[in-house]
Tab-separated table of C-alpha atoms in Angstrom:
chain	number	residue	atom	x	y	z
A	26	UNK	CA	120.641	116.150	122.237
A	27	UNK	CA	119.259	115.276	118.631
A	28	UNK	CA	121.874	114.481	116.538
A	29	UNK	CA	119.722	117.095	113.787
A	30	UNK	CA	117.667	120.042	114.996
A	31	UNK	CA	115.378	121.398	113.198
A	32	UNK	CA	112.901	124.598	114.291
A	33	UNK	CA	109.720	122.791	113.713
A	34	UNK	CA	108.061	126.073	112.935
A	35	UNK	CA	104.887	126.978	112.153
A	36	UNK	CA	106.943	129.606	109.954
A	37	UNK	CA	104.159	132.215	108.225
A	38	UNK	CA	105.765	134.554	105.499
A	39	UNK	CA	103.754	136.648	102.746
A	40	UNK	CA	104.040	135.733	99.089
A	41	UNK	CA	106.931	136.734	97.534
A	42	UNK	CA	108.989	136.600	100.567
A	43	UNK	CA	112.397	135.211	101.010
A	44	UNK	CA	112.459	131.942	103.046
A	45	UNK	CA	115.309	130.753	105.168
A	46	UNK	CA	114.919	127.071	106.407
A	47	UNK	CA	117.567	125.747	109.222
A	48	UNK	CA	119.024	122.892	110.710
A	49	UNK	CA	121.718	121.981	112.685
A	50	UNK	CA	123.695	118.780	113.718
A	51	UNK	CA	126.348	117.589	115.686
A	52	UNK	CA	127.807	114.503	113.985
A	53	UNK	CA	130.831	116.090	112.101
A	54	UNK	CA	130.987	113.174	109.682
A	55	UNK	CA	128.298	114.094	108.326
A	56	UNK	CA	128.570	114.142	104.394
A	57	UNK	CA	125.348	114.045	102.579
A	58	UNK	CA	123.209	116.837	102.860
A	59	UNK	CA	119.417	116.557	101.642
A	60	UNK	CA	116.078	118.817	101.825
A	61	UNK	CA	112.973	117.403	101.191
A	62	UNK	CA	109.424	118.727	100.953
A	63	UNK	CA	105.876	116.985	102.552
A	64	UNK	CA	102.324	118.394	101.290
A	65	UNK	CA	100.012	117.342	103.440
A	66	UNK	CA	98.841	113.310	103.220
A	67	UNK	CA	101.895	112.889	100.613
A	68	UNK	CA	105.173	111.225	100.753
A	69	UNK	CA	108.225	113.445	101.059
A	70	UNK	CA	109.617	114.556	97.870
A	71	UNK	CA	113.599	114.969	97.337
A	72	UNK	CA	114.377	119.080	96.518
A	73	UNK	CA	117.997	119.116	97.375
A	74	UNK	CA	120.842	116.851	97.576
A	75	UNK	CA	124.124	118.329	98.475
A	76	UNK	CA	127.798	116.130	99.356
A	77	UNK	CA	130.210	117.972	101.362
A	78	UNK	CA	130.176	121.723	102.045
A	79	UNK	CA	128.919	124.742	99.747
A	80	UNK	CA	125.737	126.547	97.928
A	81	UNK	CA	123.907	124.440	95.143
A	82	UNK	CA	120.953	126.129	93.510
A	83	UNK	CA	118.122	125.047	91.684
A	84	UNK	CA	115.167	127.574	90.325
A	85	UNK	CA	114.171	129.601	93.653
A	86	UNK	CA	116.035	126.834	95.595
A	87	UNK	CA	118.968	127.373	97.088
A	88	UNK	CA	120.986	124.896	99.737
A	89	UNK	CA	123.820	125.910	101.904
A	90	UNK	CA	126.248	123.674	103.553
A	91	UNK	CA	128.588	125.032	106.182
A	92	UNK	CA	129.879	122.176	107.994
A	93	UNK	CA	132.536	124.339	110.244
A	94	UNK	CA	129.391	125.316	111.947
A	95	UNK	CA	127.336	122.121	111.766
A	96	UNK	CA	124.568	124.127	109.967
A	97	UNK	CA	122.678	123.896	106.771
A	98	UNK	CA	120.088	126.051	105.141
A	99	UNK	CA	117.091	126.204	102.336
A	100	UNK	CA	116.735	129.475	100.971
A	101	UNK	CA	113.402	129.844	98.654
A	102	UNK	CA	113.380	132.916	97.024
A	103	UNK	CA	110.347	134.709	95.668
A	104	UNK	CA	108.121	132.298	97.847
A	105	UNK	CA	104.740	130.985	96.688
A	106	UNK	CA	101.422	129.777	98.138
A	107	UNK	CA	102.841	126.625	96.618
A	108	UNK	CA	105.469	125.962	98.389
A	109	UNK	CA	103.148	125.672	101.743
A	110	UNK	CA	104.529	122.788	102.889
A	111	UNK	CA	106.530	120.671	105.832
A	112	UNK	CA	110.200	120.698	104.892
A	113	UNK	CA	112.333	118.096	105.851
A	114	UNK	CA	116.816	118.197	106.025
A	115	UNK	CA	117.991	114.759	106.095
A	116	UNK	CA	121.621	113.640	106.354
A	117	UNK	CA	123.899	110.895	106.343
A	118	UNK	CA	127.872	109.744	106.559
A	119	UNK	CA	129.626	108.987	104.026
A	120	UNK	CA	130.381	105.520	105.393
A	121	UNK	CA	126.646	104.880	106.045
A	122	UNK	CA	125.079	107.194	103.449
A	123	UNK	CA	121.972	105.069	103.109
A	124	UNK	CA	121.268	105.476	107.178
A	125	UNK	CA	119.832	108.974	107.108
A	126	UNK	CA	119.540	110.862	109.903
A	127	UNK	CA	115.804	113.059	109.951
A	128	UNK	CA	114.812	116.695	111.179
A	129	UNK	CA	111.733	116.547	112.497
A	130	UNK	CA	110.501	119.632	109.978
A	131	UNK	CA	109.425	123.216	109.905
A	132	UNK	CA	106.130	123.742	108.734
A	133	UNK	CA	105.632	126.894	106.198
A	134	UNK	CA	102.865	128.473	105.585
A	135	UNK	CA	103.010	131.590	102.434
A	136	UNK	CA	99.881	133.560	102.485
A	137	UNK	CA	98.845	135.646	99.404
B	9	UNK	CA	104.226	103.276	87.100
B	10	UNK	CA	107.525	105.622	87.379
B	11	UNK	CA	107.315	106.126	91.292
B	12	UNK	CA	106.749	104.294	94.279
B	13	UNK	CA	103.555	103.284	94.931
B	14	UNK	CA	101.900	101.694	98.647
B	15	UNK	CA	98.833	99.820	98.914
B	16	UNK	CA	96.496	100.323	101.455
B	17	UNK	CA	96.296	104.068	101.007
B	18	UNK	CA	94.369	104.106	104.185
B	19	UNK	CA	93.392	100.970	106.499
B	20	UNK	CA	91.597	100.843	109.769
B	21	UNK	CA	91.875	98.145	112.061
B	22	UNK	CA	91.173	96.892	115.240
B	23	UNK	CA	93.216	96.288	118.522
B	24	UNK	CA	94.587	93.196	118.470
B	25	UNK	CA	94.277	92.079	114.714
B	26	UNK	CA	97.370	91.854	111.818
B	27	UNK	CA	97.840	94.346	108.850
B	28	UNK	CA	99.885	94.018	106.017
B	29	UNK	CA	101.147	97.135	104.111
B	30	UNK	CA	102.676	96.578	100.693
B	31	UNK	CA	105.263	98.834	98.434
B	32	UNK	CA	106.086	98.882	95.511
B	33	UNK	CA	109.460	100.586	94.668
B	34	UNK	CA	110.684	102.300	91.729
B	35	UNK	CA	111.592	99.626	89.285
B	36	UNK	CA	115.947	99.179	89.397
B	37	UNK	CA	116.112	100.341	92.803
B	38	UNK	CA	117.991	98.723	95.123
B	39	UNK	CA	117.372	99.941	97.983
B	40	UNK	CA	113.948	100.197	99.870
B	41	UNK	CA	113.064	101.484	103.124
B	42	UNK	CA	110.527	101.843	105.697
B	43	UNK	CA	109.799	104.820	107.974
B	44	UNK	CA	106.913	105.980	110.439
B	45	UNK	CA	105.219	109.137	110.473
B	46	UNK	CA	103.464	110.079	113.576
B	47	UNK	CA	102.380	113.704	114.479
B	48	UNK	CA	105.119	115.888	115.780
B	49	UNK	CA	107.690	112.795	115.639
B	50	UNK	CA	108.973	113.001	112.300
B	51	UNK	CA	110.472	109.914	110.345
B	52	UNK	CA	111.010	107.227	112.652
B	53	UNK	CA	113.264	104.679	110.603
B	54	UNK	CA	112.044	101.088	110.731
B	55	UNK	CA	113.892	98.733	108.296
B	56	UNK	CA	115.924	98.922	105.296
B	57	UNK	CA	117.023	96.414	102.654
B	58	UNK	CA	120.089	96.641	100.416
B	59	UNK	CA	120.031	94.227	97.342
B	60	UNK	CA	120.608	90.490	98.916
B	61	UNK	CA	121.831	91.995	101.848
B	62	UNK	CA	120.735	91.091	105.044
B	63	UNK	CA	118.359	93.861	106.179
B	64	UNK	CA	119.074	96.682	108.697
B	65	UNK	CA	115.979	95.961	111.060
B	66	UNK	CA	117.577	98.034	113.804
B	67	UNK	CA	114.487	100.481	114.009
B	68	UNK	CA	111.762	98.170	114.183
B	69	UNK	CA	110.236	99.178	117.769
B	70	UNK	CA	109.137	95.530	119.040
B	71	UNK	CA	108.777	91.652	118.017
B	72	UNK	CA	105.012	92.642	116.590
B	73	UNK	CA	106.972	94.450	113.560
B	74	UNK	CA	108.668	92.263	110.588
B	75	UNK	CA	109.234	92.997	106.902
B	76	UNK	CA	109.853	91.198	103.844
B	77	UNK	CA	111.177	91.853	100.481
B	78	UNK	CA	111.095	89.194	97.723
B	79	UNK	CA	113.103	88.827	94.613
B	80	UNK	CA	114.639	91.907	95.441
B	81	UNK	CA	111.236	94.475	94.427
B	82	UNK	CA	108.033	94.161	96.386
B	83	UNK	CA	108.380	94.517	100.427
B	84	UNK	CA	105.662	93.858	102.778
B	85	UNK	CA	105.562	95.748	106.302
B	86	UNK	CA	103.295	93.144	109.082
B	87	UNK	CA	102.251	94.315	111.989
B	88	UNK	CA	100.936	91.619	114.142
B	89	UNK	CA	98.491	92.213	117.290
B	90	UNK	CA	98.327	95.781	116.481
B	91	UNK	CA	98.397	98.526	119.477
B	92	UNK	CA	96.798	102.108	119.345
B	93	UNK	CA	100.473	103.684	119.325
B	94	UNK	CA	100.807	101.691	116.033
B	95	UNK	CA	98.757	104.076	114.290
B	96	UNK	CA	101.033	106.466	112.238
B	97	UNK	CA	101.568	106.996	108.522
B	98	UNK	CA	103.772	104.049	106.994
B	99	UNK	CA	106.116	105.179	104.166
B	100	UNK	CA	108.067	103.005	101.589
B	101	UNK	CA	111.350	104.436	99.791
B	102	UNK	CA	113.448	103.495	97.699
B	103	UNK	CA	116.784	104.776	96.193
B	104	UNK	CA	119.637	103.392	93.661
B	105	UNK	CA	121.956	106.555	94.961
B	106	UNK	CA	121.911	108.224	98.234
B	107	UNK	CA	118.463	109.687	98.045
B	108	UNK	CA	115.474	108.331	98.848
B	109	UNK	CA	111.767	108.096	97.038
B	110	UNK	CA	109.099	108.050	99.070
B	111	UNK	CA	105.479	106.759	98.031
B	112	UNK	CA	102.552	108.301	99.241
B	113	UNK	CA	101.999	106.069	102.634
B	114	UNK	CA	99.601	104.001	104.227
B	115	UNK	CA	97.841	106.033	107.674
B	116	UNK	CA	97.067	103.049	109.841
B	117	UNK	CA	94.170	103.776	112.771
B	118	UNK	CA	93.911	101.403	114.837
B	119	UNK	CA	90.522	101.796	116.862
């Protein structure tokens, strides 16, 4: 078992739909809770960064935290062709917290 | 320039011959990494150096793989007698904090 699963998708939604993005992981010291975002032929680029447990918005963005269930989510609201991308959850310990630990992505695809 | 930047973009090579892949991190940072990218694999983590730490080279897959970083900014990724299951797309990162900064990559064929 992974120690982070993530539904690699492809996930197809129509504009203006309301996104949910999953993973889950099994290493319960787990602090450091991160979502990033992959065009196609670019680098990753940081959206989220969340310590410890709870809801942390930004814009459309929202990331969820519950670590009683080993789970965490990416909620875009109001989606866009835009945000067509690969998304990525990363996460890390707090006594390791630069060794992050990858999802392997869900692809997203919002049509107009 | 304000983010990390990666030089080849793109390099094709042949079986058997040396690359070198070069990153530049965000200026102040740190930390800098280096992942893999192949299709359907995700980020395969290679190295990572902390200030004048000794690096983490825990995830470099064989002997054929080193990496350098001098006066504590520019890193250099070799890959010596390269191997058709080399070819991926190389990332850089870099990070003061938890997070990491990724450049754009270098996709590697090897033919």
């Amino acid at each position: 078992q992974k120690e982070v699963e993530q539904d690699p998708g492809p996930l197809s939604v129509p504009e203006g739909a309301i996104v949910s993005l999953n993973c889950t992981y099994s290493n319960s010291a787990f602090q450091y809770f991160m979502w990033y975002r992959q065009y196609s032929r670019k680098g990753p680029e940081l959206l989220m960064y969340t310590y410890s447990s709870g809801n942390k918005e930004d814009g459309r963005f929202t990331a969820q935290v519950d670590k009683s269930s080993k789970y965490i989510s990416l909620f875009i609201r109001d989606s866009q062709p835009s945000d067509s991308a690969t998304y990525l959850c990363a996460m890390a310990n707090a006594g390791n917290n630069r060794k992050l630990i990858w999802g392997l992505g869900t692809s997203l695809a919002v049509n107009p | 320039g304000a983010g990390v930047s990666q030089s080849p973009s793109n390099k094709v090579t042949e079986k058997g011959k040396d690359v070198e892949l070069r990153c530049d991190p965000i200026s102040g940072h740190t930390a800098l990494y280096w992942y893999r990218q192949s299709l359907g694999q995700g980020l395969e983590f290679l190295i990572y150096f902390q200030g004048n730490s000794a690096p983490d080279k825990s995830g470099l897959p064989s002997d054929r793989f080193s990496a350098e970083r001098t006066g504590g900014s520019v890193s250099t990724l070799t890959i010596q007698r390269t191997q058709q299951e080399d070819s991926a797309v190389y990332l850089c990162a870099s990070s003061l904090t938890s997070y990491p900064y990724f450049g754009p990559g270098t996709r590697l064929l090897v033919l």
